[in-house]
Amino acid sequence: MMPSNPDLHCHSTVSDGLLAPAAVVSRAHANGVDLLALTDHDEIGGLDEAMAAAATLGLRFVTGVEISVSWGDDQTVHIVGLNFDPRDETLRAGLARVRSGRDARAVLMAQELAKVGIDGAYEGALKYVGNPALISRSHFARYIVERGFAPDVKTVFEHWLAKDKPGYVSHAWAELAEAVGWIRGAGGIAVIAHPGRYRLAAGERRELYRAFRDCGGQGIEVVSGSASDAEMREFAAIAREFGFLASRASDFHGPGESYADLGRLPPLPEGLTPVWTAWEE
Ligand code: AMP
Ligand code: MN
Ligand code: MN
Ligand code: MN
């Protein structure tokens, strides 16, 4: 049966979310979500717990992950993988490699932040980390808020952690074709996450869509928590033009720290092929 309230992008404490995998699933269920994917950054360690919780609640669940990809001139792009075999060894090894650079990057970030007067950031960020392999900018942001340098996480990114800000450290993540290849090799569908969040010129954006499609990418998040109505219309047009499957995605990280709560999203625009139609019997 086609879901009426699918949400195919969210995070748990296994990456930079605030709730444990089972708590994410309960909240999704309470919000009326009827098809869920947990998509932690570069990590699938929360899927067993989430899947078990979903089975208990009778909530339909598909596997997910959000892979960090380096693209073009020091841009980071996120590729969501959906409904793959989590036992696939190539995918698992690829994700382990992507995760492995995070700790050294965090040490460098702390050094940069110390230069602008924010001391103790590595140890401070670690206090917020649920999975030591997955220290992320979000954990640094929570520590910087705790220290009183900014009122909220969003402000921290604007001043210190976004690209070209003092605490930003560039990093080599996966290549686009690798990430798509791992997902497809494990039987999944690759989806461009939150296309409105990348600082790309219009031409570069189209180049990303083409490169993604050329290496086997099939989907795009048309409706996502952080997108405006105008952006959703734009991405609907892109999905039609490039023949992409359309996804619906809150990118929920935790209460009070996200653009959208689980399942609290507009419906997909008309005239698109939803990504979940690929999973109907
Ligand atoms: P990382 O993978 O360590 O580079 O961290 C990326 C994460 O930081 C994203 O997945 C978001 O959760 C968070 N993030 C990035 N930019 C922003 C922003 N402008 N405001 C709030 N959170 C952000
Ligand atoms: Mn995140
Ligand atoms: Mn993302
Ligand atoms: Mn995300």
mmCIF file of C-alpha atoms and ligand atoms in Angstrom:
data_model
loop_
_atom_site.group_PDB
_atom_site.id
_atom_site.type_symbol
_atom_site.label_atom_id
_atom_site.label_comp_id
_atom_site.label_asym_id
_atom_site.label_seq_id
_atom_site.Cartn_x
_atom_site.Cartn_y
_atom_site.Cartn_z
ATOM 1 C CA MET A 1 0.000 0.000 0.000
ATOM 2 C CA MET A 2 1.197 3.525 -0.745
ATOM 3 C CA PRO A 3 2.165 5.410 2.409
ATOM 4 C CA SER A 4 0.292 8.622 3.226
ATOM 5 C CA ASN A 5 2.982 10.116 5.467
ATOM 6 C CA PRO A 6 6.438 8.859 4.480
ATOM 7 C CA ASP A 7 9.596 10.373 5.991
ATOM 8 C CA LEU A 8 12.829 9.098 4.484
ATOM 9 C CA HIS A 9 15.524 11.147 6.228
ATOM 10 C CA CYS A 10 16.294 11.558 9.937
ATOM 11 C CA HIS A 11 19.057 11.138 12.507
ATOM 12 C CA SER A 12 19.650 9.444 15.844
ATOM 13 C CA THR A 13 22.375 9.535 18.519
ATOM 14 C CA VAL A 14 24.292 7.095 16.327
ATOM 15 C CA SER A 15 25.272 10.220 14.347
ATOM 16 C CA ASP A 16 24.295 13.793 15.273
ATOM 17 C CA GLY A 17 20.668 13.351 16.315
ATOM 18 C CA LEU A 18 19.452 13.931 19.869
ATOM 19 C CA LEU A 19 17.257 10.808 20.278
ATOM 20 C CA ALA A 20 18.217 7.127 20.354
ATOM 21 C CA PRO A 21 17.128 5.101 17.293
ATOM 22 C CA ALA A 22 14.138 3.530 19.077
ATOM 23 C CA ALA A 23 13.016 6.947 20.342
ATOM 24 C CA VAL A 24 13.174 8.372 16.813
ATOM 25 C CA VAL A 25 10.942 5.530 15.640
ATOM 26 C CA SER A 26 8.429 6.066 18.489
ATOM 27 C CA ARG A 27 8.244 9.761 17.756
ATOM 28 C CA ALA A 28 7.735 9.117 14.042
ATOM 29 C CA HIS A 29 4.937 6.685 14.867
ATOM 30 C CA ALA A 30 3.320 9.169 17.259
ATOM 31 C CA ASN A 31 3.497 11.816 14.505
ATOM 32 C CA GLY A 32 1.639 9.544 12.080
ATOM 33 C CA VAL A 33 4.576 8.561 9.872
ATOM 34 C CA ASP A 34 3.730 5.329 8.041
ATOM 35 C CA LEU A 35 6.997 4.734 6.187
ATOM 36 C CA LEU A 36 10.302 5.633 7.820
ATOM 37 C CA ALA A 37 14.015 5.453 7.037
ATOM 38 C CA LEU A 38 16.677 6.271 9.630
ATOM 39 C CA THR A 39 19.556 7.908 7.744
ATOM 40 C CA ASP A 40 22.444 8.552 10.099
ATOM 41 C CA HIS A 41 25.554 10.208 8.679
ATOM 42 C CA ASP A 42 28.054 7.661 7.286
ATOM 43 C CA GLU A 43 26.794 5.037 9.742
ATOM 44 C CA ILE A 44 24.256 2.199 9.788
ATOM 45 C CA GLY A 45 24.814 1.111 13.409
ATOM 46 C CA GLY A 46 21.362 2.323 14.492
ATOM 47 C CA LEU A 47 19.361 0.320 11.971
ATOM 48 C CA ASP A 48 18.932 -2.883 14.023
ATOM 49 C CA GLU A 49 17.498 -1.000 16.998
ATOM 50 C CA ALA A 50 15.278 1.144 14.776
ATOM 51 C CA MET A 51 14.039 -1.834 12.787
ATOM 52 C CA ALA A 52 13.134 -3.750 15.942
ATOM 53 C CA ALA A 53 11.280 -0.741 17.361
ATOM 54 C CA ALA A 54 9.431 -0.238 14.090
ATOM 55 C CA ALA A 55 8.408 -3.918 13.975
ATOM 56 C CA THR A 56 7.002 -3.669 17.513
ATOM 57 C CA LEU A 57 4.916 -0.637 16.535
ATOM 58 C CA GLY A 58 3.878 -2.010 13.146
ATOM 59 C CA LEU A 59 5.581 0.922 11.408
ATOM 60 C CA ARG A 60 6.918 0.207 7.929
ATOM 61 C CA PHE A 61 10.686 0.794 7.883
ATOM 62 C CA VAL A 62 13.397 0.797 5.226
ATOM 63 C CA THR A 63 17.154 0.942 5.802
ATOM 64 C CA GLY A 64 18.899 4.258 5.267
ATOM 65 C CA VAL A 65 22.164 6.173 5.466
ATOM 66 C CA GLU A 66 23.333 9.695 4.540
ATOM 67 C CA ILE A 67 26.782 9.615 2.975
ATOM 68 C CA SER A 68 29.107 12.644 3.052
ATOM 69 C CA VAL A 69 30.538 13.323 -0.415
ATOM 70 C CA SER A 70 33.144 15.819 -1.605
ATOM 71 C CA TRP A 71 32.142 17.522 -4.794
ATOM 72 C CA GLY A 72 33.808 20.092 -7.024
ATOM 73 C CA ASP A 73 35.777 22.862 -5.383
ATOM 74 C CA ASP A 74 35.634 21.860 -1.691
ATOM 75 C CA GLN A 75 31.862 21.458 -1.545
ATOM 76 C CA THR A 76 30.178 18.821 0.568
ATOM 77 C CA VAL A 77 27.106 17.106 -0.844
ATOM 78 C CA HIS A 78 24.993 14.547 0.996
ATOM 79 C CA ILE A 79 23.700 11.415 -0.707
ATOM 80 C CA VAL A 80 20.983 9.409 1.022
ATOM 81 C CA GLY A 81 20.858 5.665 0.428
ATOM 82 C CA LEU A 82 17.528 3.893 0.912
ATOM 83 C CA ASN A 83 16.350 0.301 1.197
ATOM 84 C CA PHE A 84 19.712 -1.438 0.755
ATOM 85 C CA ASP A 85 21.099 -4.622 2.300
ATOM 86 C CA PRO A 86 22.893 -3.449 5.459
ATOM 87 C CA ARG A 87 25.097 -6.555 5.458
ATOM 88 C CA ASP A 88 26.745 -5.585 2.162
ATOM 89 C CA GLU A 89 30.499 -5.652 2.829
ATOM 90 C CA THR A 90 31.515 -3.068 0.217
ATOM 91 C CA LEU A 91 29.027 -0.563 1.600
ATOM 92 C CA ARG A 92 30.135 -1.269 5.163
ATOM 93 C CA ALA A 93 33.822 -0.865 4.285
ATOM 94 C CA GLY A 94 33.129 2.337 2.376
ATOM 95 C CA LEU A 95 31.222 3.865 5.275
ATOM 96 C CA ALA A 96 33.975 2.837 7.701
ATOM 97 C CA ARG A 97 36.492 4.663 5.536
ATOM 98 C CA VAL A 98 34.370 7.814 5.364
ATOM 99 C CA ARG A 99 33.953 7.780 9.163
ATOM 100 C CA SER A 100 37.631 7.228 9.814
ATOM 101 C CA GLY A 101 38.670 10.786 8.965
ATOM 102 C CA ARG A 102 36.289 12.449 11.402
ATOM 103 C CA ASP A 103 38.357 12.313 14.560
ATOM 104 C CA ALA A 104 41.470 13.937 13.069
ATOM 105 C CA ARG A 105 39.258 16.586 11.476
ATOM 106 C CA ALA A 106 37.681 17.279 14.867
ATOM 107 C CA VAL A 107 41.112 17.808 16.430
ATOM 108 C CA LEU A 108 41.931 20.351 13.700
ATOM 109 C CA MET A 109 38.565 22.064 14.158
ATOM 110 C CA ALA A 110 39.261 22.441 17.877
ATOM 111 C CA GLN A 111 42.657 24.003 17.098
ATOM 112 C CA GLU A 112 41.035 26.514 14.757
ATOM 113 C CA LEU A 113 38.303 27.348 17.273
ATOM 114 C CA ALA A 114 40.916 27.858 20.017
ATOM 115 C CA LYS A 115 42.562 30.512 17.826
ATOM 116 C CA VAL A 116 39.333 32.524 17.904
ATOM 117 C CA GLY A 117 38.867 32.156 21.655
ATOM 118 C CA ILE A 118 36.771 28.991 21.946
ATOM 119 C CA ASP A 119 38.890 26.653 24.019
ATOM 120 C CA GLY A 120 38.315 23.013 24.952
ATOM 121 C CA ALA A 121 36.094 22.363 21.946
ATOM 122 C CA TYR A 122 37.274 18.815 21.182
ATOM 123 C CA GLU A 123 36.578 17.556 24.711
ATOM 124 C CA GLY A 124 33.461 19.720 24.834
ATOM 125 C CA ALA A 125 32.055 18.310 21.604
ATOM 126 C CA LEU A 126 32.810 14.769 22.745
ATOM 127 C CA LYS A 127 30.406 15.187 25.660
ATOM 128 C CA TYR A 128 27.585 15.384 23.106
ATOM 129 C CA VAL A 129 28.770 12.487 20.976
ATOM 130 C CA GLY A 130 26.815 9.232 21.168
ATOM 131 C CA ASN A 131 29.110 7.349 18.796
ATOM 132 C CA PRO A 132 32.819 8.270 19.029
ATOM 133 C CA ALA A 133 33.338 7.411 15.350
ATOM 134 C CA LEU A 134 30.836 10.068 14.372
ATOM 135 C CA ILE A 135 32.003 13.327 15.912
ATOM 136 C CA SER A 136 30.456 16.063 13.772
ATOM 137 C CA ARG A 137 30.068 19.806 13.507
ATOM 138 C CA SER A 138 26.685 19.482 15.228
ATOM 139 C CA HIS A 139 28.407 18.272 18.402
ATOM 140 C CA PHE A 140 30.789 21.243 18.299
ATOM 141 C CA ALA A 141 27.809 23.539 17.799
ATOM 142 C CA ARG A 142 26.078 22.198 20.920
ATOM 143 C CA TYR A 143 29.221 22.786 22.973
ATOM 144 C CA ILE A 144 29.594 26.352 21.661
ATOM 145 C CA VAL A 145 25.965 27.062 22.605
ATOM 146 C CA GLU A 146 26.604 25.537 26.048
ATOM 147 C CA ARG A 147 29.528 27.929 26.500
ATOM 148 C CA GLY A 148 27.234 30.876 25.808
ATOM 149 C CA PHE A 149 28.985 32.073 22.636
ATOM 150 C CA ALA A 150 25.729 31.793 20.660
ATOM 151 C CA PRO A 151 22.031 31.372 21.444
ATOM 152 C CA ASP A 152 21.489 28.367 19.170
ATOM 153 C CA VAL A 153 23.121 25.870 16.844
ATOM 154 C CA LYS A 154 22.091 27.736 13.705
ATOM 155 C CA THR A 155 23.924 30.873 14.866
ATOM 156 C CA VAL A 156 27.029 28.821 15.646
ATOM 157 C CA PHE A 157 27.144 27.600 12.042
ATOM 158 C CA GLU A 158 26.739 31.140 10.723
ATOM 159 C CA HIS A 159 29.661 32.449 12.779
ATOM 160 C CA TRP A 160 32.096 29.553 13.157
ATOM 161 C CA LEU A 161 31.333 26.255 11.430
ATOM 162 C CA ALA A 162 30.049 26.921 7.911
ATOM 163 C CA LYS A 163 32.479 26.894 4.989
ATOM 164 C CA ASP A 164 34.859 29.884 5.068
ATOM 165 C CA LYS A 165 34.196 30.502 8.784
ATOM 166 C CA PRO A 166 37.040 30.274 11.334
ATOM 167 C CA GLY A 167 36.242 26.788 12.705
ATOM 168 C CA TYR A 168 35.677 25.180 9.302
ATOM 169 C CA VAL A 169 38.211 22.556 8.235
ATOM 170 C CA SER A 170 37.949 21.217 4.716
ATOM 171 C CA HIS A 171 37.852 17.466 4.431
ATOM 172 C CA ALA A 172 37.929 14.759 1.767
ATOM 173 C CA TRP A 173 34.784 12.649 2.066
ATOM 174 C CA ALA A 174 33.672 9.951 -0.410
ATOM 175 C CA GLU A 175 33.622 10.580 -4.160
ATOM 176 C CA LEU A 176 30.131 10.950 -5.635
ATOM 177 C CA ALA A 177 30.410 7.869 -7.862
ATOM 178 C CA GLU A 178 31.748 5.770 -4.996
ATOM 179 C CA ALA A 179 28.896 6.652 -2.666
ATOM 180 C CA VAL A 180 26.257 5.987 -5.327
ATOM 181 C CA GLY A 181 28.063 2.762 -6.252
ATOM 182 C CA TRP A 182 28.059 1.479 -2.662
ATOM 183 C CA ILE A 183 24.335 2.152 -2.308
ATOM 184 C CA ARG A 184 23.397 0.569 -5.624
ATOM 185 C CA GLY A 185 25.769 -2.346 -5.068
ATOM 186 C CA ALA A 186 23.850 -3.093 -1.873
ATOM 187 C CA GLY A 187 20.554 -3.017 -3.779
ATOM 188 C CA GLY A 188 19.490 0.448 -2.660
ATOM 189 C CA ILE A 189 18.384 3.707 -4.243
ATOM 190 C CA ALA A 190 20.620 6.804 -4.063
ATOM 191 C CA VAL A 191 18.928 10.162 -3.465
ATOM 192 C CA ILE A 192 20.370 13.699 -3.484
ATOM 193 C CA ALA A 193 19.704 15.066 0.010
ATOM 194 C CA HIS A 194 18.363 18.605 0.616
ATOM 195 C CA PRO A 195 19.392 20.044 -2.790
ATOM 196 C CA GLY A 196 18.706 23.585 -1.621
ATOM 197 C CA ARG A 197 21.418 23.480 1.020
ATOM 198 C CA TYR A 198 24.427 23.553 -1.316
ATOM 199 C CA ARG A 199 26.095 26.800 -2.206
ATOM 200 C CA LEU A 200 26.341 26.073 -5.915
ATOM 201 C CA ALA A 201 25.689 28.348 -8.875
ATOM 202 C CA ALA A 202 22.793 27.290 -11.133
ATOM 203 C CA GLY A 203 25.136 25.734 -13.700
ATOM 204 C CA GLU A 204 27.083 23.803 -11.071
ATOM 205 C CA ARG A 205 23.837 22.545 -9.590
ATOM 206 C CA ARG A 206 22.795 21.108 -12.953
ATOM 207 C CA GLU A 207 26.233 19.592 -13.336
ATOM 208 C CA LEU A 208 25.754 17.838 -9.994
ATOM 209 C CA TYR A 209 22.381 16.423 -11.133
ATOM 210 C CA ARG A 210 23.895 15.186 -14.386
ATOM 211 C CA ALA A 211 26.951 13.622 -12.721
ATOM 212 C CA PHE A 212 24.714 11.999 -10.116
ATOM 213 C CA ARG A 213 22.428 10.524 -12.761
ATOM 214 C CA ASP A 214 25.373 9.414 -14.912
ATOM 215 C CA CYS A 215 26.837 7.366 -12.061
ATOM 216 C CA GLY A 216 23.532 5.663 -11.236
ATOM 217 C CA GLY A 217 21.787 8.092 -8.901
ATOM 218 C CA GLN A 218 18.002 7.854 -9.122
ATOM 219 C CA GLY A 219 16.323 10.148 -6.607
ATOM 220 C CA ILE A 220 16.105 13.659 -5.206
ATOM 221 C CA GLU A 221 14.528 15.090 -2.060
ATOM 222 C CA VAL A 222 11.822 17.271 -3.554
ATOM 223 C CA VAL A 223 10.158 17.941 -0.208
ATOM 224 C CA SER A 224 12.601 18.472 2.625
ATOM 225 C CA GLY A 225 12.475 20.115 6.027
ATOM 226 C CA SER A 226 14.705 23.043 5.124
ATOM 227 C CA ALA A 227 13.302 23.797 1.636
ATOM 228 C CA SER A 228 11.039 26.759 0.865
ATOM 229 C CA ASP A 229 7.880 26.332 -1.231
ATOM 230 C CA ALA A 230 9.668 27.882 -4.207
ATOM 231 C CA GLU A 231 12.577 25.461 -3.812
ATOM 232 C CA MET A 232 10.210 22.492 -3.641
ATOM 233 C CA ARG A 233 8.639 23.614 -6.925
ATOM 234 C CA GLU A 234 12.112 23.973 -8.434
ATOM 235 C CA PHE A 235 13.171 20.473 -7.323
ATOM 236 C CA ALA A 236 9.899 19.011 -8.591
ATOM 237 C CA ALA A 237 10.757 20.452 -12.013
ATOM 238 C CA ILE A 238 14.269 19.014 -11.735
ATOM 239 C CA ALA A 239 12.866 15.588 -10.848
ATOM 240 C CA ARG A 240 10.641 15.668 -13.955
ATOM 241 C CA GLU A 241 13.415 16.919 -16.225
ATOM 242 C CA PHE A 242 16.072 14.464 -15.047
ATOM 243 C CA GLY A 243 13.691 11.553 -14.492
ATOM 244 C CA PHE A 244 14.463 11.363 -10.771
ATOM 245 C CA LEU A 245 12.297 9.596 -8.216
ATOM 246 C CA ALA A 246 10.989 12.063 -5.629
ATOM 247 C CA SER A 247 11.593 11.731 -1.902
ATOM 248 C CA ARG A 248 10.037 13.365 1.167
ATOM 249 C CA ALA A 249 12.419 14.015 3.997
ATOM 250 C CA SER A 250 12.297 15.925 7.295
ATOM 251 C CA ASP A 251 16.039 15.624 8.119
ATOM 252 C CA PHE A 252 14.903 15.606 11.759
ATOM 253 C CA HIS A 253 17.787 15.763 14.266
ATOM 254 C CA GLY A 254 15.911 16.376 17.507
ATOM 255 C CA PRO A 255 13.182 18.385 19.206
ATOM 256 C CA GLY A 256 13.926 22.094 18.914
ATOM 257 C CA GLU A 257 16.957 21.565 16.678
ATOM 258 C CA SER A 258 15.410 20.905 13.301
ATOM 259 C CA TYR A 259 13.601 22.631 10.466
ATOM 260 C CA ALA A 260 10.824 20.038 10.560
ATOM 261 C CA ASP A 261 9.592 17.402 12.958
ATOM 262 C CA LEU A 262 9.201 13.806 11.784
ATOM 263 C CA GLY A 263 6.448 13.551 9.169
ATOM 264 C CA ARG A 264 5.473 17.232 9.493
ATOM 265 C CA LEU A 265 5.985 18.067 5.841
ATOM 266 C CA PRO A 266 3.862 19.063 2.852
ATOM 267 C CA PRO A 267 2.852 16.326 0.391
ATOM 268 C CA LEU A 268 4.906 15.742 -2.745
ATOM 269 C CA PRO A 269 3.829 17.977 -5.639
ATOM 270 C CA GLU A 270 1.714 16.339 -8.357
ATOM 271 C CA GLY A 271 3.147 14.637 -11.407
ATOM 272 C CA LEU A 272 6.156 12.986 -9.761
ATOM 273 C CA THR A 273 7.127 9.366 -9.253
ATOM 274 C CA PRO A 274 7.673 8.875 -5.515
ATOM 275 C CA VAL A 275 10.754 6.887 -4.558
ATOM 276 C CA TRP A 276 8.600 4.464 -2.544
ATOM 277 C CA THR A 277 6.723 3.284 -5.648
ATOM 278 C CA ALA A 278 9.925 1.342 -6.379
ATOM 279 C CA TRP A 279 9.162 -0.762 -3.278
ATOM 280 C CA GLU A 280 5.533 -1.626 -3.931
ATOM 281 C CA GLU A 281 4.806 -5.242 -4.743
HETATM 282 P P1 AMP B 1 29.567 17.294 9.491
HETATM 283 O O1 AMP B 1 29.096 16.009 8.882
HETATM 284 O O2 AMP B 1 30.431 17.082 10.704
HETATM 285 O O3 AMP B 1 30.182 18.229 8.492
HETATM 286 O O4 AMP B 1 28.284 18.030 10.060
HETATM 287 C C1 AMP B 1 27.230 18.321 9.199
HETATM 288 C C2 AMP B 1 25.956 18.507 10.002
HETATM 289 O O5 AMP B 1 25.939 19.797 10.582
HETATM 290 C C3 AMP B 1 24.715 18.482 9.133
HETATM 291 O O6 AMP B 1 24.293 17.172 8.917
HETATM 292 C C4 AMP B 1 23.731 19.238 9.975
HETATM 293 O O7 AMP B 1 23.194 18.405 10.959
HETATM 294 C C5 AMP B 1 24.604 20.273 10.645
HETATM 295 N N1 AMP B 1 24.560 21.560 9.939
HETATM 296 C C6 AMP B 1 25.214 21.921 8.824
HETATM 297 N N2 AMP B 1 24.955 23.199 8.495
HETATM 298 C C7 AMP B 1 24.078 23.649 9.434
HETATM 299 C C8 AMP B 1 23.420 24.903 9.672
HETATM 300 N N3 AMP B 1 23.617 25.937 8.874
HETATM 301 N N4 AMP B 1 22.604 24.985 10.756
HETATM 302 C C9 AMP B 1 22.417 23.930 11.572
HETATM 303 N N5 AMP B 1 23.017 22.744 11.406
HETATM 304 C C10 AMP B 1 23.831 22.609 10.355
HETATM 305 MN MN MN B 2 23.359 16.210 10.649
HETATM 306 MN MN MN B 3 22.611 16.434 5.234
HETATM 307 MN MN MN B 4 20.549 14.674 7.344
#
